[in-house]
Amino acid sequence: DTLRKNKTDLVIGPILESRIKFMDSLSKTEHINYVSSLQPTEKCNHNEYALQSVPSGSQEGKTAAELAKKNFKSYKVFIINDRKSENSQLSDGFISQFGHAEITVINCKNKGVAALPTPLPYADSNLIIIPSKSEGFVNGILSQIRLDSQNITVIAPMQWQFFKSFEGDLWEKFHVHVLSPYFIDYDNPALNNFIRSYRTRYHEEPTVWSFIGYDELVYYGNLLQAYGKYFQVKLVKIETP
């Protein structure tokens, strides 16, 4: 009722996945656009009123592959999956960017470390992406390959940052690169005005959520002002930096 009475054109939220289903249904009924900061497109049942800031798993995998090819040109590429990540969008997106001979795919199923080839067919320099979000599986794989003396760099999904058992020495040894759409470049001078204003108003440092909320409001708010309530029909024609 509140949304209807206020003639709401755009909702920023919800954050929690548990509220997505409610907002998704409401947006269809009331024809209101909403932006969910944390949920990828596949969570929103192809709702034309759902606007997402988070890339799909497939796009994340493809982008990771592009960065890998650009920054690790001479490296041999591996992907190590557990049962759940084997057919994930992230894994499939990453693999799709390589020819069959350009990547070694190891699917461990439910066997964990026991499924790894002995020895692993390393080259002089090696890049390993481990899309798994299972802390037990990841720790097992890292503990196994830590015994190897080869030059190894690891690519990880964002969820690794929230693991309870964090072994800093392993992350340093493997030069772990974490995929995340929320990176804040504090060396970018364009951020200085926002940070100063935030400190003045709230008397504390802005968190990553502060940056995300501000970016979404400015981006989608400007589109709303420029193109009206259903600005998404114009998105395919808009070029953004």
mmCIF file of N, CA, C and O in Angstrom, residues 25-72:
data_model
loop_
_atom_site.group_PDB
_atom_site.id
_atom_site.type_symbol
_atom_site.label_atom_id
_atom_site.label_comp_id
_atom_site.label_asym_id
_atom_site.label_seq_id
_atom_site.Cartn_x
_atom_site.Cartn_y
_atom_site.Cartn_z
ATOM 1 N N SER A 25 7.438 -10.701 -6.705
ATOM 2 C CA SER A 25 6.005 -10.819 -6.959
ATOM 3 C C SER A 25 5.330 -9.450 -6.929
ATOM 4 O O SER A 25 4.499 -9.134 -7.786
ATOM 5 N N LEU A 26 5.692 -8.638 -5.941
ATOM 6 C CA LEU A 26 5.098 -7.308 -5.799
ATOM 7 C C LEU A 26 5.412 -6.421 -6.997
ATOM 8 O O LEU A 26 4.548 -5.686 -7.490
ATOM 9 N N SER A 27 6.633 -6.494 -7.484
ATOM 10 C CA SER A 27 7.026 -5.638 -8.612
ATOM 11 C C SER A 27 6.234 -5.968 -9.870
ATOM 12 O O SER A 27 5.901 -5.086 -10.655
ATOM 13 N N LYS A 28 5.924 -7.248 -10.052
ATOM 14 C CA LYS A 28 5.130 -7.647 -11.209
ATOM 15 C C LYS A 28 3.697 -7.146 -11.097
ATOM 16 O O LYS A 28 3.098 -6.692 -12.081
ATOM 17 N N THR A 29 3.154 -7.210 -9.881
ATOM 18 C CA THR A 29 1.769 -6.770 -9.661
ATOM 19 C C THR A 29 1.620 -5.267 -9.812
ATOM 20 O O THR A 29 0.674 -4.774 -10.440
ATOM 21 N N GLU A 30 2.585 -4.526 -9.226
ATOM 22 C CA GLU A 30 2.496 -3.066 -9.205
ATOM 23 C C GLU A 30 3.281 -2.395 -10.341
ATOM 24 O O GLU A 30 3.256 -1.175 -10.460
ATOM 25 N N HIS A 31 3.984 -3.188 -11.135
ATOM 26 C CA HIS A 31 4.782 -2.665 -12.249
ATOM 27 C C HIS A 31 5.812 -1.643 -11.763
ATOM 28 O O HIS A 31 5.910 -0.522 -12.283
ATOM 29 N N ILE A 32 6.588 -2.060 -10.742
ATOM 30 C CA ILE A 32 7.603 -1.186 -10.147
ATOM 31 C C ILE A 32 8.983 -1.816 -10.352
ATOM 32 O O ILE A 32 9.197 -2.982 -10.024
ATOM 33 N N ASN A 33 9.914 -1.048 -10.870
ATOM 34 C CA ASN A 33 11.290 -1.532 -10.988
ATOM 35 C C ASN A 33 11.940 -1.630 -9.615
ATOM 36 O O ASN A 33 11.722 -0.766 -8.753
ATOM 37 N N TYR A 34 12.739 -2.671 -9.426
ATOM 38 C CA TYR A 34 13.511 -2.757 -8.189
ATOM 39 C C TYR A 34 14.923 -3.250 -8.492
ATOM 40 O O TYR A 34 15.163 -3.970 -9.450
ATOM 41 N N VAL A 35 15.858 -2.809 -7.654
ATOM 42 C CA VAL A 35 17.267 -3.176 -7.805
ATOM 43 C C VAL A 35 17.690 -3.964 -6.575
ATOM 44 O O VAL A 35 17.567 -3.486 -5.448
ATOM 45 N N SER A 36 18.169 -5.175 -6.781
ATOM 46 C CA SER A 36 18.688 -5.970 -5.679
ATOM 47 C C SER A 36 20.203 -6.018 -5.783
ATOM 48 O O SER A 36 20.749 -6.512 -6.765
ATOM 49 N N SER A 37 20.879 -5.510 -4.762
ATOM 50 C CA SER A 37 22.322 -5.318 -4.828
ATOM 51 C C SER A 37 23.128 -6.601 -4.841
ATOM 52 O O SER A 37 24.247 -6.629 -5.363
ATOM 53 N N LEU A 38 22.583 -7.670 -4.262
ATOM 54 C CA LEU A 38 23.388 -8.865 -4.052
ATOM 55 C C LEU A 38 22.994 -10.066 -4.886
ATOM 56 O O LEU A 38 23.734 -11.053 -4.935
ATOM 57 N N GLN A 39 21.842 -10.031 -5.515
ATOM 58 C CA GLN A 39 21.351 -11.227 -6.191
ATOM 59 C C GLN A 39 21.591 -11.167 -7.692
ATOM 60 O O GLN A 39 21.298 -10.170 -8.338
ATOM 61 N N PRO A 40 22.134 -12.252 -8.264
ATOM 62 C CA PRO A 40 22.326 -12.294 -9.713
ATOM 63 C C PRO A 40 21.001 -12.454 -10.433
ATOM 64 O O PRO A 40 19.983 -12.804 -9.833
ATOM 65 N N THR A 41 21.014 -12.231 -11.723
ATOM 66 C CA THR A 41 19.791 -12.238 -12.532
ATOM 67 C C THR A 41 19.014 -13.535 -12.411
ATOM 68 O O THR A 41 17.784 -13.536 -12.384
ATOM 69 N N GLU A 42 19.714 -14.672 -12.297
ATOM 70 C CA GLU A 42 19.029 -15.958 -12.298
ATOM 71 C C GLU A 42 18.130 -16.164 -11.077
ATOM 72 O O GLU A 42 17.306 -17.061 -11.055
ATOM 73 N N LYS A 43 18.252 -15.317 -10.054
ATOM 74 C CA LYS A 43 17.404 -15.422 -8.867
ATOM 75 C C LYS A 43 16.043 -14.776 -9.075
ATOM 76 O O LYS A 43 15.142 -14.944 -8.262
ATOM 77 N N CYS A 44 15.865 -14.047 -10.171
ATOM 78 C CA CYS A 44 14.682 -13.194 -10.300
ATOM 79 C C CYS A 44 13.686 -13.667 -11.356
ATOM 80 O O CYS A 44 12.825 -12.901 -11.784
ATOM 81 N N ASN A 45 13.777 -14.902 -11.756
ATOM 82 C CA ASN A 45 12.752 -15.521 -12.610
ATOM 83 C C ASN A 45 12.446 -14.704 -13.863
ATOM 84 O O ASN A 45 11.297 -14.583 -14.278
ATOM 85 N N HIS A 46 13.465 -14.092 -14.440
ATOM 86 C CA HIS A 46 13.307 -13.340 -15.691
ATOM 87 C C HIS A 46 12.247 -12.247 -15.585
ATOM 88 O O HIS A 46 11.510 -11.978 -16.530
ATOM 89 N N ASN A 47 12.175 -11.637 -14.415
ATOM 90 C CA ASN A 47 11.234 -10.552 -14.191
ATOM 91 C C ASN A 47 11.730 -9.292 -14.896
ATOM 92 O O ASN A 47 12.838 -8.820 -14.645
ATOM 93 N N GLU A 48 10.909 -8.725 -15.763
ATOM 94 C CA GLU A 48 11.317 -7.543 -16.523
ATOM 95 C C GLU A 48 11.480 -6.309 -15.639
ATOM 96 O O GLU A 48 12.079 -5.309 -16.070
ATOM 97 N N TYR A 49 10.964 -6.355 -14.412
ATOM 98 C CA TYR A 49 11.087 -5.211 -13.507
ATOM 99 C C TYR A 49 12.266 -5.362 -12.542
ATOM 100 O O TYR A 49 12.513 -4.473 -11.721
ATOM 101 N N ALA A 50 12.973 -6.487 -12.605
ATOM 102 C CA ALA A 50 14.124 -6.728 -11.732
ATOM 103 C C ALA A 50 15.400 -6.232 -12.417
ATOM 104 O O ALA A 50 15.727 -6.650 -13.520
ATOM 105 N N LEU A 51 16.103 -5.335 -11.769
ATOM 106 C CA LEU A 51 17.339 -4.768 -12.293
ATOM 107 C C LEU A 51 18.486 -5.211 -11.389
ATOM 108 O O LEU A 51 18.442 -4.997 -10.185
ATOM 109 N N GLN A 52 19.486 -5.827 -11.968
ATOM 110 C CA GLN A 52 20.536 -6.433 -11.173
ATOM 111 C C GLN A 52 21.885 -5.743 -11.346
ATOM 112 O O GLN A 52 22.273 -5.399 -12.467
ATOM 113 N N SER A 53 22.592 -5.576 -10.240
ATOM 114 C CA SER A 53 23.937 -5.013 -10.271
ATOM 115 C C SER A 53 24.992 -6.112 -10.331
ATOM 116 O O SER A 53 26.111 -5.878 -10.769
ATOM 117 N N VAL A 54 24.630 -7.298 -9.878
ATOM 118 C CA VAL A 54 25.579 -8.412 -9.818
ATOM 119 C C VAL A 54 25.569 -9.166 -11.145
ATOM 120 O O VAL A 54 24.499 -9.535 -11.633
ATOM 121 N N PRO A 55 26.727 -9.401 -11.733
ATOM 122 C CA PRO A 55 26.758 -10.168 -12.987
ATOM 123 C C PRO A 55 26.355 -11.612 -12.747
ATOM 124 O O PRO A 55 26.485 -12.135 -11.641
ATOM 125 N N SER A 56 25.879 -12.272 -13.773
ATOM 126 C CA SER A 56 25.535 -13.690 -13.658
ATOM 127 C C SER A 56 26.812 -14.502 -13.454
ATOM 128 O O SER A 56 27.918 -14.048 -13.744
ATOM 129 N N GLY A 57 26.646 -15.739 -12.961
ATOM 130 C CA GLY A 57 27.800 -16.602 -12.786
ATOM 131 C C GLY A 57 28.519 -16.852 -14.101
ATOM 132 O O GLY A 57 29.755 -16.917 -14.161
ATOM 133 N N SER A 58 27.744 -16.976 -15.180
ATOM 134 C CA SER A 58 28.318 -17.208 -16.494
ATOM 135 C C SER A 58 29.196 -16.042 -16.931
ATOM 136 O O SER A 58 30.320 -16.234 -17.421
ATOM 137 N N GLN A 59 28.703 -14.824 -16.752
ATOM 138 C CA GLN A 59 29.473 -13.647 -17.127
ATOM 139 C C GLN A 59 30.715 -13.508 -16.256
ATOM 140 O O GLN A 59 31.794 -13.123 -16.725
ATOM 141 N N GLU A 60 30.577 -13.827 -14.982
ATOM 142 C CA GLU A 60 31.722 -13.772 -14.073
ATOM 143 C C GLU A 60 32.819 -14.737 -14.527
ATOM 144 O O GLU A 60 34.001 -14.402 -14.523
ATOM 145 N N GLY A 61 32.405 -15.946 -14.942
ATOM 146 C CA GLY A 61 33.372 -16.926 -15.418
ATOM 147 C C GLY A 61 34.056 -16.480 -16.696
ATOM 148 O O GLY A 61 35.276 -16.633 -16.857
ATOM 149 N N LYS A 62 33.292 -15.919 -17.622
ATOM 150 C CA LYS A 62 33.863 -15.455 -18.892
ATOM 151 C C LYS A 62 34.834 -14.306 -18.661
ATOM 152 O O LYS A 62 35.899 -14.242 -19.287
ATOM 153 N N THR A 63 34.474 -13.386 -17.777
ATOM 154 C CA THR A 63 35.354 -12.253 -17.480
ATOM 155 C C THR A 63 36.638 -12.729 -16.813
ATOM 156 O O THR A 63 37.729 -12.239 -17.117
ATOM 157 N N ALA A 64 36.514 -13.702 -15.896
ATOM 158 C CA ALA A 64 37.699 -14.267 -15.238
ATOM 159 C C ALA A 64 38.630 -14.901 -16.264
ATOM 160 O O ALA A 64 39.859 -14.766 -16.180
ATOM 161 N N ALA A 65 38.061 -15.576 -17.255
ATOM 162 C CA ALA A 65 38.859 -16.206 -18.308
ATOM 163 C C ALA A 65 39.587 -15.157 -19.146
ATOM 164 O O ALA A 65 40.763 -15.326 -19.500
ATOM 165 N N GLU A 66 38.892 -14.062 -19.451
ATOM 166 C CA GLU A 66 39.518 -12.987 -20.234
ATOM 167 C C GLU A 66 40.699 -12.390 -19.472
ATOM 168 O O GLU A 66 41.764 -12.131 -20.060
ATOM 169 N N LEU A 67 40.529 -12.167 -18.173
ATOM 170 C CA LEU A 67 41.609 -11.628 -17.352
ATOM 171 C C LEU A 67 42.765 -12.613 -17.244
ATOM 172 O O LEU A 67 43.933 -12.225 -17.246
ATOM 173 N N ALA A 68 42.425 -13.901 -17.142
ATOM 174 C CA ALA A 68 43.456 -14.935 -17.063
ATOM 175 C C ALA A 68 44.297 -14.955 -18.336
ATOM 176 O O ALA A 68 45.527 -15.029 -18.288
ATOM 177 N N LYS A 69 43.631 -14.877 -19.477
ATOM 178 C CA LYS A 69 44.342 -14.893 -20.754
ATOM 179 C C LYS A 69 45.222 -13.652 -20.919
ATOM 180 O O LYS A 69 46.315 -13.711 -21.490
ATOM 181 N N LYS A 70 44.752 -12.544 -20.412
ATOM 182 C CA LYS A 70 45.479 -11.287 -20.557
ATOM 183 C C LYS A 70 46.689 -11.209 -19.636
ATOM 184 O O LYS A 70 47.762 -10.739 -20.031
ATOM 185 N N ASN A 71 46.523 -11.676 -18.394
ATOM 186 C CA ASN A 71 47.555 -11.478 -17.371
ATOM 187 C C ASN A 71 48.432 -12.696 -17.104
ATOM 188 O O ASN A 71 49.469 -12.576 -16.432
ATOM 189 N N PHE A 72 48.018 -13.861 -17.603
ATOM 190 C CA PHE A 72 48.789 -15.083 -17.353
ATOM 191 C C PHE A 72 48.961 -15.848 -18.677
ATOM 192 O O PHE A 72 48.633 -17.026 -18.789
#
